CSV table of C-alpha atoms and ligand atoms in Angstrom, one decimal:
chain,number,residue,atom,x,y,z
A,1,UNK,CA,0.0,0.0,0.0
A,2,UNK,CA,0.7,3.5,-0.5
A,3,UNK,CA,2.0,5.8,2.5
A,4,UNK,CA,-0.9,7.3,4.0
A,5,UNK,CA,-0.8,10.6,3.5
A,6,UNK,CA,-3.6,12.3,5.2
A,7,UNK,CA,-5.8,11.8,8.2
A,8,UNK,CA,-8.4,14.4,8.8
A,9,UNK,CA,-10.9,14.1,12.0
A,10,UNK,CA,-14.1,15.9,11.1
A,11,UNK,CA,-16.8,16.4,13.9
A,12,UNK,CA,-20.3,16.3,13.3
A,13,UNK,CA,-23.8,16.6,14.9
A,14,UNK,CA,-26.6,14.9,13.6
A,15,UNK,CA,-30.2,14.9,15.7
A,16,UNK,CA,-32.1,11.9,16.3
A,17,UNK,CA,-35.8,11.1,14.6
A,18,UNK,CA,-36.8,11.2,18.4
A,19,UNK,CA,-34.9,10.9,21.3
A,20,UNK,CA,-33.4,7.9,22.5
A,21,UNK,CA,-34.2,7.4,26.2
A,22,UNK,CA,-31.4,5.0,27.8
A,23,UNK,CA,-31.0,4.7,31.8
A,24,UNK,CA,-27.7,6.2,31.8
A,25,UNK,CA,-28.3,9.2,29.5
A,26,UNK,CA,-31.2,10.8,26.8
A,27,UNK,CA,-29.8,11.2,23.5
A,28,UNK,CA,-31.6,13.7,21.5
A,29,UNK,CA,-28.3,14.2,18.8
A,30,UNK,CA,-25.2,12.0,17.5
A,31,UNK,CA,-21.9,14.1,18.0
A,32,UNK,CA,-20.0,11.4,16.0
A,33,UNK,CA,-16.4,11.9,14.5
A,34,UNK,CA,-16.0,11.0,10.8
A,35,UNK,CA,-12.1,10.0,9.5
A,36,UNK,CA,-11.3,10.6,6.1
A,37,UNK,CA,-7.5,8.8,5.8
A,38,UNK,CA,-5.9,9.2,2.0
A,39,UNK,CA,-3.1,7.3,0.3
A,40,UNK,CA,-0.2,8.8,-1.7
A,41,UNK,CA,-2.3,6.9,-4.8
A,42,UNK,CA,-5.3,9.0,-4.0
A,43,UNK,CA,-6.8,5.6,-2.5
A,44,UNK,CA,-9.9,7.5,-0.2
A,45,UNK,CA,-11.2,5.4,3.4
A,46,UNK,CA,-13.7,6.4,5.6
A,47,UNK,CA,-14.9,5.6,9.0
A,48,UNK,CA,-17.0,6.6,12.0
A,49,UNK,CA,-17.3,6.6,16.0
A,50,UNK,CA,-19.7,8.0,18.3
A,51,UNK,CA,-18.6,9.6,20.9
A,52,UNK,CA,-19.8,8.1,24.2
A,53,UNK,CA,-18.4,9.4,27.5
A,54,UNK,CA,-20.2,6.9,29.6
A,55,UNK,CA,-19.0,4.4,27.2
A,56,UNK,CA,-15.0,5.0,26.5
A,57,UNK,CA,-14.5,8.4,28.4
A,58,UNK,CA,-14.4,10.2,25.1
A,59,UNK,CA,-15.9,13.4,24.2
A,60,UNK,CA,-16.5,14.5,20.3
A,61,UNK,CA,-13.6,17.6,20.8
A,62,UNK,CA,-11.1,14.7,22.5
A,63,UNK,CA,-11.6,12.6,20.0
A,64,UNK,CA,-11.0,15.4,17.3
A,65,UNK,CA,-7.9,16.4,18.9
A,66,UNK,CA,-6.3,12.7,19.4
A,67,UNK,CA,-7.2,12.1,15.7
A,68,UNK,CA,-5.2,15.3,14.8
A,69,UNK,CA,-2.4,15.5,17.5
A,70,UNK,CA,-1.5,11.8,18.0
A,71,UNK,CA,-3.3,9.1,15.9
A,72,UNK,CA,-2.9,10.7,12.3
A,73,UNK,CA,1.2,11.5,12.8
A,74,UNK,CA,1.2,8.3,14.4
A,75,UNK,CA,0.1,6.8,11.1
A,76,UNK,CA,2.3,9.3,9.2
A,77,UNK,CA,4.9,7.4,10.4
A,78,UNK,CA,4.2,3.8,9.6
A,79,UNK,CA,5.6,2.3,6.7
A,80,UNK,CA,1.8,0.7,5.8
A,81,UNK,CA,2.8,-2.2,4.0
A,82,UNK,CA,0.3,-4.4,5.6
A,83,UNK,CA,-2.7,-3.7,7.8
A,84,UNK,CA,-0.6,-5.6,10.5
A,85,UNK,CA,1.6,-2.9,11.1
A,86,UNK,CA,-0.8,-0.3,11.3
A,87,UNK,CA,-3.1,-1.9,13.3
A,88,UNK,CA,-0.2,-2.5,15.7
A,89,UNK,CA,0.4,1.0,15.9
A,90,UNK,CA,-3.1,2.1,16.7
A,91,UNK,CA,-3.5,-0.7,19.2
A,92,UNK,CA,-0.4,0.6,21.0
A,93,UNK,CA,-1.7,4.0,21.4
A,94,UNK,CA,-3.4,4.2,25.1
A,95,UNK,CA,-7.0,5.0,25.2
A,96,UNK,CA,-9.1,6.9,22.5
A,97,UNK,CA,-10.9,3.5,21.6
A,98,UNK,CA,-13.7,5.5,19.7
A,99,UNK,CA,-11.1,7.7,17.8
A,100,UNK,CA,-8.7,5.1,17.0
A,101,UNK,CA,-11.4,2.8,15.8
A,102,UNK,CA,-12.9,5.5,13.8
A,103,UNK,CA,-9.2,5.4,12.1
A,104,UNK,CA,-9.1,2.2,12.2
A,105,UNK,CA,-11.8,1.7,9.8
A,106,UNK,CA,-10.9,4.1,7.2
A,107,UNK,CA,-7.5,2.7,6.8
A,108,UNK,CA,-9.3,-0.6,6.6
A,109,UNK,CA,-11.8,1.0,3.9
A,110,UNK,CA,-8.2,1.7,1.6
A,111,UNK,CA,-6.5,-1.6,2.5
A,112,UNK,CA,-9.6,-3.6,1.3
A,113,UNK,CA,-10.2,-1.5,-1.8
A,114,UNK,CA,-6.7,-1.8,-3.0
A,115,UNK,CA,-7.0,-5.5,-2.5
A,116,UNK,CA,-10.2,-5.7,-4.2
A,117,UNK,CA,-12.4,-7.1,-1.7
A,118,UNK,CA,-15.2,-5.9,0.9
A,119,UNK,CA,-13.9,-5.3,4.1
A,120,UNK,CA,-15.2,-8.6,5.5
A,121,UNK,CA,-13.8,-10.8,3.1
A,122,UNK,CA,-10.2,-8.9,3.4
A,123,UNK,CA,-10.5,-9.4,7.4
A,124,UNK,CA,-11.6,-13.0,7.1
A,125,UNK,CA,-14.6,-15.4,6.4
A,126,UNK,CA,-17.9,-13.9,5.8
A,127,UNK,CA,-20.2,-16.4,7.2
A,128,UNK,CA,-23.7,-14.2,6.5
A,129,UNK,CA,-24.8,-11.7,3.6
A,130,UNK,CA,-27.7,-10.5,5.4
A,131,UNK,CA,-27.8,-9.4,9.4
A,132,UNK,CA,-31.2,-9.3,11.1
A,133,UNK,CA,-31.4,-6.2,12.5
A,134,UNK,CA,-32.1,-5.6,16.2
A,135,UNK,CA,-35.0,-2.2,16.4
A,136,UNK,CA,-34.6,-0.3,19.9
A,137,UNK,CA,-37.9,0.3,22.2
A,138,UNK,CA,-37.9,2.6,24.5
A,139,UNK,CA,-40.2,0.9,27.1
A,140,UNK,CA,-41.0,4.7,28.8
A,141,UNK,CA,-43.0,5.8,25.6
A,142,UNK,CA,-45.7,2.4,26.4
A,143,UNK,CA,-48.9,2.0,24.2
A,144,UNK,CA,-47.2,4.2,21.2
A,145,UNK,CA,-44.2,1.8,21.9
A,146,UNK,CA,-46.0,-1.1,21.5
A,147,UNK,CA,-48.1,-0.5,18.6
A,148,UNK,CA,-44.8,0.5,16.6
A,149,UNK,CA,-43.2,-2.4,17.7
A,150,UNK,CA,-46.7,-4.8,16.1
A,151,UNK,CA,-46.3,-2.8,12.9
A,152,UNK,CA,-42.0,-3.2,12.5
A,153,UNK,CA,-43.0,-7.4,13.5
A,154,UNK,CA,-45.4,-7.1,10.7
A,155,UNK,CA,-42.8,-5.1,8.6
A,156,UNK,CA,-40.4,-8.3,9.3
A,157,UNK,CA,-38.3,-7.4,12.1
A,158,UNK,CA,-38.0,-10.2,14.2
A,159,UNK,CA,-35.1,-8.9,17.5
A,160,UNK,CA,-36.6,-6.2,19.9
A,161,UNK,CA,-33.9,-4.9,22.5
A,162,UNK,CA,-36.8,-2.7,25.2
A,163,UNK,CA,-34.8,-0.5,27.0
A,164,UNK,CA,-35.4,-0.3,30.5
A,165,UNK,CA,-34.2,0.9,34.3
A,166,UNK,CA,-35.9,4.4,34.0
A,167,UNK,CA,-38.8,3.4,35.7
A,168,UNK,CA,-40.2,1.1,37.9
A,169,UNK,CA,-38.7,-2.5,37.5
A,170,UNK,CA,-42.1,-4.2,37.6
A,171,UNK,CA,-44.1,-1.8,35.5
A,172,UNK,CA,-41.1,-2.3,32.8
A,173,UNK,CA,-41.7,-5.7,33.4
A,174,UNK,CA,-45.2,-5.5,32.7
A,175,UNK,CA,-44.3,-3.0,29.5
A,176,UNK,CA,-42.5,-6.3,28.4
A,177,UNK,CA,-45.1,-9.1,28.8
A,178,UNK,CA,-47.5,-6.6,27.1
A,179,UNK,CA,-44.8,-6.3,24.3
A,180,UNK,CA,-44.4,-10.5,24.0
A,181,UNK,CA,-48.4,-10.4,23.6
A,182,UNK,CA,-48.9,-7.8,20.5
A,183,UNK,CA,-45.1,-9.8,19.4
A,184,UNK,CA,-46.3,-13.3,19.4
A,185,UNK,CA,-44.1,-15.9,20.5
A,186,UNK,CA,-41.5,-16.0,17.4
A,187,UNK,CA,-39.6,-12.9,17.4
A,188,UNK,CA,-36.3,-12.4,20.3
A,189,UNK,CA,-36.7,-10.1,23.1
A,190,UNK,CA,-34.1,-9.1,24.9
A,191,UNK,CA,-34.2,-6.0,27.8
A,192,UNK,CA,-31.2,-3.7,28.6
A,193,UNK,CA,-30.7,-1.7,31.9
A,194,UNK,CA,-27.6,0.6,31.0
A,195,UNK,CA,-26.2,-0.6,34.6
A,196,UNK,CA,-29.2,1.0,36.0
A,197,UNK,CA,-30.1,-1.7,39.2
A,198,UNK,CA,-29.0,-3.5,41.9
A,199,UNK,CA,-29.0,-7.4,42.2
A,200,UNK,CA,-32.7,-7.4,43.8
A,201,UNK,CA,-34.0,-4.9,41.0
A,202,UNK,CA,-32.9,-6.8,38.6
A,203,UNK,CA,-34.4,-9.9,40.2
A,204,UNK,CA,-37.6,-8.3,40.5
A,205,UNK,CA,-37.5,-7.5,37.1
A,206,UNK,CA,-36.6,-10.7,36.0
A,207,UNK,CA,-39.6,-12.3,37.5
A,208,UNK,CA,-42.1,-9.9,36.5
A,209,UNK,CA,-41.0,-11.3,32.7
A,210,UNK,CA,-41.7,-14.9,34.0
A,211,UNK,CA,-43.3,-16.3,30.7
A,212,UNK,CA,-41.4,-14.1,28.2
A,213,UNK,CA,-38.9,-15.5,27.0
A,214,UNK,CA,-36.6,-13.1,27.6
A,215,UNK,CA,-33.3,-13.7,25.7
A,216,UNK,CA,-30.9,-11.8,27.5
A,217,UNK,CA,-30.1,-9.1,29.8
A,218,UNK,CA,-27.9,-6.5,28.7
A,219,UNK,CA,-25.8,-4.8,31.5
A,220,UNK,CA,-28.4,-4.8,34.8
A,221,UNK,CA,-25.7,-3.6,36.7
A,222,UNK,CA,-22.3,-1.1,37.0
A,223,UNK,CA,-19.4,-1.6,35.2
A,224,UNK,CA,-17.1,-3.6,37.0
A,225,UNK,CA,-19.8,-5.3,39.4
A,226,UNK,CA,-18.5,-8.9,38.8
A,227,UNK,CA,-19.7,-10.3,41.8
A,228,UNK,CA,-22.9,-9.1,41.7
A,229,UNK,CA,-23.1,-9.9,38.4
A,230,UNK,CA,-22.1,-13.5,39.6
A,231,UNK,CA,-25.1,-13.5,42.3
A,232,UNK,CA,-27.7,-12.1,39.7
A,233,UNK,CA,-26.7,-15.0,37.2
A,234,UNK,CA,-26.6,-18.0,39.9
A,235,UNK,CA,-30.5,-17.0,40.6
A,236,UNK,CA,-31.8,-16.8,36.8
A,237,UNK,CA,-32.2,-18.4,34.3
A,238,UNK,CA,-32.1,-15.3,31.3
A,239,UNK,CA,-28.6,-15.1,30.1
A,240,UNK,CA,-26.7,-12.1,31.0
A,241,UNK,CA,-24.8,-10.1,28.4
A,242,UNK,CA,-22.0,-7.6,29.2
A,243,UNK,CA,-21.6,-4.4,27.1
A,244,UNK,CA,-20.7,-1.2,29.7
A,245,UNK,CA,-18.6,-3.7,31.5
A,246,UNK,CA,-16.3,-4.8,28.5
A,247,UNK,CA,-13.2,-2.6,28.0
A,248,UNK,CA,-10.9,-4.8,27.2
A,249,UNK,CA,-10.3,-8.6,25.7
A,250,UNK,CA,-9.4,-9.8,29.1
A,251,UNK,CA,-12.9,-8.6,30.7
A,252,UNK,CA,-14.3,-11.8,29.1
A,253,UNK,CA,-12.2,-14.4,30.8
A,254,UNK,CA,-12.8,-12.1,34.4
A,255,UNK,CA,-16.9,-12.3,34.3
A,256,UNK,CA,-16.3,-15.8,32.9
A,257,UNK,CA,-14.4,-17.2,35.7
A,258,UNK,CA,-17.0,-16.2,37.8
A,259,UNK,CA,-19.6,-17.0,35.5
A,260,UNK,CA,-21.0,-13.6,35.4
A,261,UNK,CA,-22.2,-13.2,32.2
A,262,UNK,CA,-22.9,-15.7,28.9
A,263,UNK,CA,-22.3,-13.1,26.0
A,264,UNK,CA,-21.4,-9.6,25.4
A,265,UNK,CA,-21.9,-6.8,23.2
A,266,UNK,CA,-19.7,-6.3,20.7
A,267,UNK,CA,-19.3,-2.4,19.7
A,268,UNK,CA,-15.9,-1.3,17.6
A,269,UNK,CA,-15.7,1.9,19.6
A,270,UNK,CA,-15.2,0.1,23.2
A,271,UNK,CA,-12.3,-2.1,21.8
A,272,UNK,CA,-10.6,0.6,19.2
A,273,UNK,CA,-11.6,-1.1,16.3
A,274,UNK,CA,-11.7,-4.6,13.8
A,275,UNK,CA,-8.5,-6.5,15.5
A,276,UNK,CA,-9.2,-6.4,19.2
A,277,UNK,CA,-12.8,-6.7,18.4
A,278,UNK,CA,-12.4,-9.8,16.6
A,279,UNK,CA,-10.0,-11.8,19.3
A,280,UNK,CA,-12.9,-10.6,21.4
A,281,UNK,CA,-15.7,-12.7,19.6
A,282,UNK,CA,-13.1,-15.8,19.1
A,283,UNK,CA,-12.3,-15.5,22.4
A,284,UNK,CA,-15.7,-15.1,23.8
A,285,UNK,CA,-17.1,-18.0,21.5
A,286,UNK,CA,-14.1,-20.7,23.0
A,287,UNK,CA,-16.1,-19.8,26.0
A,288,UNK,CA,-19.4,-20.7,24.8
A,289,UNK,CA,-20.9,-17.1,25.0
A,290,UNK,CA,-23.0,-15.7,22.4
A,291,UNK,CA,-22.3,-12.2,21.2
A,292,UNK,CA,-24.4,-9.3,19.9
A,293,UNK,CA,-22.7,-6.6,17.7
A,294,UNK,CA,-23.7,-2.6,17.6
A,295,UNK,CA,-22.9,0.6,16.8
A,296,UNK,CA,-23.2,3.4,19.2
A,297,UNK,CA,-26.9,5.1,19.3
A,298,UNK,CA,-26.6,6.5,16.3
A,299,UNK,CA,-24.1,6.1,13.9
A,300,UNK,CA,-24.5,6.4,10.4
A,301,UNK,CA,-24.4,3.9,7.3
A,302,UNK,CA,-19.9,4.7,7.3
A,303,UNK,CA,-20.1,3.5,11.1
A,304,UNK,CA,-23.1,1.1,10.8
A,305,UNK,CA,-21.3,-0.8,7.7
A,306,UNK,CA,-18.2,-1.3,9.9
A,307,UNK,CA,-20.4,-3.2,12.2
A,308,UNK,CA,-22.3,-5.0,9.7
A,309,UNK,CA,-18.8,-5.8,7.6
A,310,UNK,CA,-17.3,-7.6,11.6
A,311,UNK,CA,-20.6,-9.0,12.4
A,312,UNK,CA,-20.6,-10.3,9.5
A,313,UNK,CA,-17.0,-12.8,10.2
A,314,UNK,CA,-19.4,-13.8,13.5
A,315,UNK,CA,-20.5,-17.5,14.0
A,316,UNK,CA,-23.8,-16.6,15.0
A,317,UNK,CA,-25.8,-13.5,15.0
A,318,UNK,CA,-28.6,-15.1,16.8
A,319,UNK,CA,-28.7,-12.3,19.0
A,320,UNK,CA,-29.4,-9.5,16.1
A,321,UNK,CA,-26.9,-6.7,15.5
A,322,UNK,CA,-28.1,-3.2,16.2
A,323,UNK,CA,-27.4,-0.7,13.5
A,324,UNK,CA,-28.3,3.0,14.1
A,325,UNK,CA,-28.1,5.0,11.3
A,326,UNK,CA,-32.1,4.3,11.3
A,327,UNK,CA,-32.6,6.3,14.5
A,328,UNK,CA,-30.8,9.7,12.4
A,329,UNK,CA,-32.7,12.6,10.7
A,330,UNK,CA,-30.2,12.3,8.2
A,331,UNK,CA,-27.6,9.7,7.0
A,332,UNK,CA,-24.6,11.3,5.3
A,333,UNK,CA,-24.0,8.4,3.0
A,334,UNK,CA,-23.9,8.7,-0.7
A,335,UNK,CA,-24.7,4.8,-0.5
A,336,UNK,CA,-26.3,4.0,2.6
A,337,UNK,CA,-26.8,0.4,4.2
A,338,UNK,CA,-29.3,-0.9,2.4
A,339,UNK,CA,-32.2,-3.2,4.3
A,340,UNK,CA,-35.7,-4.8,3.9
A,341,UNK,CA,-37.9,-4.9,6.6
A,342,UNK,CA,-35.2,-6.1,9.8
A,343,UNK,CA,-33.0,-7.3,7.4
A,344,UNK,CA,-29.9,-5.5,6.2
A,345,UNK,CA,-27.3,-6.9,3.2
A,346,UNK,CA,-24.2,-6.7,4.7
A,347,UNK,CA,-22.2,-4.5,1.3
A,348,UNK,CA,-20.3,-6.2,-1.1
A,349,UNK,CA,-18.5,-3.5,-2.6
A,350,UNK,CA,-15.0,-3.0,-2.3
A,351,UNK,CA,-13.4,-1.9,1.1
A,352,UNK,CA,-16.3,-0.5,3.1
A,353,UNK,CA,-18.7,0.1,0.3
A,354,UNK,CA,-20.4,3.2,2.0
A,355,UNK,CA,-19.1,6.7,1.2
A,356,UNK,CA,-20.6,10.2,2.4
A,357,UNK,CA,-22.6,12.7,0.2
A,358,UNK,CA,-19.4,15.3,1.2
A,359,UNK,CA,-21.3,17.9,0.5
A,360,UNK,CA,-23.6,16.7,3.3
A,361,UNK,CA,-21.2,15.7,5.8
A,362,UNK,CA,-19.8,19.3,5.5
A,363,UNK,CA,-23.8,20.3,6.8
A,364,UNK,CA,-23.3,18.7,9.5
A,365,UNK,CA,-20.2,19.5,10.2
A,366,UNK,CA,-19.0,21.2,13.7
A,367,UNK,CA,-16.2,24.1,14.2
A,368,UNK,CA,-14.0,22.3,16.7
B,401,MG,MG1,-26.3,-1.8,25.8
């Protein structure tokens, strides 16, 4: 490959159809960074995070300035013969997961193109074309909830993630059995606290879904509660998934050891990008968890197809994969993801296969 010549960071803010209630946080607007990286042949990638402070730490103007003051002259630097040594380099870099997986991607995007190949088949072996794609329900908003929920099912979406621990646990529990009614018994359920409860809160809202065939729990308690975690899971059946709590590879084996948990979320941003994110899912599927890949709430099509391209490589995607760019006014891409009904083809162009409407992203685009 060609040195890399440029990296530019550019910040943007994009608002939200509605806003997205979560336990930990209402988001209203995406401040997301987008990475445009070029090669000395011209050779353009692209790529996307979020910024999520109760995620990674990382705020939008952070992650702008450790694109422009360490990542990109880190990359300068690299004589990018192979993706190997410049995913080395970004993994070395402390911290910034979001920004260095942004970059991450985009070098990915040039690497892939100039081998002619999408980005999952340069990475490794695509096991699925099309993702079933998980649709968010805010379990706050109730009969309006509900009766979008019946229409997406009849649409053809078949994985609802309710999101819960801003209310009362046994009127959320309710909001649930309600939801498994107008559902019917095919589609997957699964609820997710955003480390809202303690071990009896989440018991009581465990039982209250006695009958619903919950899936999973997502993150019912605080990051780095493995114990509790450990208590919670000994007294229920409902598989626990870990996504606030995984910062690292090595969290796996900790909450399995204690068996804490029996899958995890899988987001690009937490681990800084494709290489540490896919020893995650080998090493979480050697110990018999399932996993569930997302993008941050909300990302568009550049950071959505990144997630679609690694969830993609996965064994399973039982467990849906949440792609956001659906919750945006606007999605910058020229060529955005393309999906029918809760279904989305996984693209099968060359390198990323989703590009930005420039003119577009500049709209959106922030002064920092
Ligand atoms: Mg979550």
């Amino acid at each position: 490959m060609a040195p890399i010549q440029t990296v530019e960071a550019i910040p943007v803010a994009i608002d939200l159809t509605e806003p997205m209630h979560l336990a930990s946080e209402t988001i209203k607007q995406a401040l997301n960074l987008v990475v445009k990286v070029v090669d000395a042949d011209g050779v353009v990638g692209w790529g996307e995070a979020a910024s999520a402070p109760t995620m990674t730490g990382e705020t939008l103007p952070g992650m702008v300035r450790a694109v422009r003051d360490i990542i990109g002259p880190s990359l300068l630097a690299v004589p990018a013969d192979d993706y190997d040594s410049v995913a080395t380099v970004l993994c070395s870099i402390p911290g910034n997961s979001g920004a260095r997986s942004a970059v991450d991607i985009a070098v990915l995007d040039i690497f892939a193109q100039r081998a002619r190949q999408p980005l999952n088949e340069f990475l490794g072996t695509k096991r699925h074309t099309i993702l079933p794609r998980i649709q968010m329900i805010n379990s706050c908003a109730g009969d309006a909830q509900l009766a979008k929920a019946g229409a997406l099912a009849e649409a053809g979406f078949t994985h609802f993630k309710v999101k819960v621990g801003q209310a009362d646990a046994s009127l959320e529990a309710a909001f649930v059995r309600n939801l498994r009614n107008i559902l019917g018994p095919d589609p997957l359920i699964c609820a997710d606290a955003n480390m809202a409860w303690d071990v009896e809160t989440a018991r009581q809202f465990i039982a209250g879904c006695d009958g619903c065939d919950l899936a999973y729990l997502e993150q019912p308690l605080g990051d780095g509660c493995v114990e509790d975690m450990a208590r919670l899971a000994k007294s229920t059946p409902v598989a626990l998934c870990l996504d606030e709590g995984l910062h690292a590879v090595s969290d796996i084996a900790r909450y399995d050891e204690v068996d804490a948990a029996k899958g995890v979320g899988l987001k690009l941003i937490k681990l800084g990008g494709f290489r540490e994110t896919l020893i995650a899912e080998s090493v979480a599927r050697q110990r018999g968890w399932q996993t569930t890949y997302a993008s941050k709430i909300a990302e568009t099509s550049i950071g959505c197809a990144a997630t679609a391209h690694v969830a993609s490589l996965s064994d399973n995607v039982g467990w849906g994969v949440s792609l956001t760019h659906q919750y945006l006014v606007n999605d910058i891409a020229a060529t955005p993801l393309v999906s029918h009904g809760g279904r989305t083809i996984v693209p099968t162009a060359d390198g990323l296969g989703v590009q930005p409407d420039e003119k577009r992203l500049n709209s959106f685009r922030l002064d920092l």
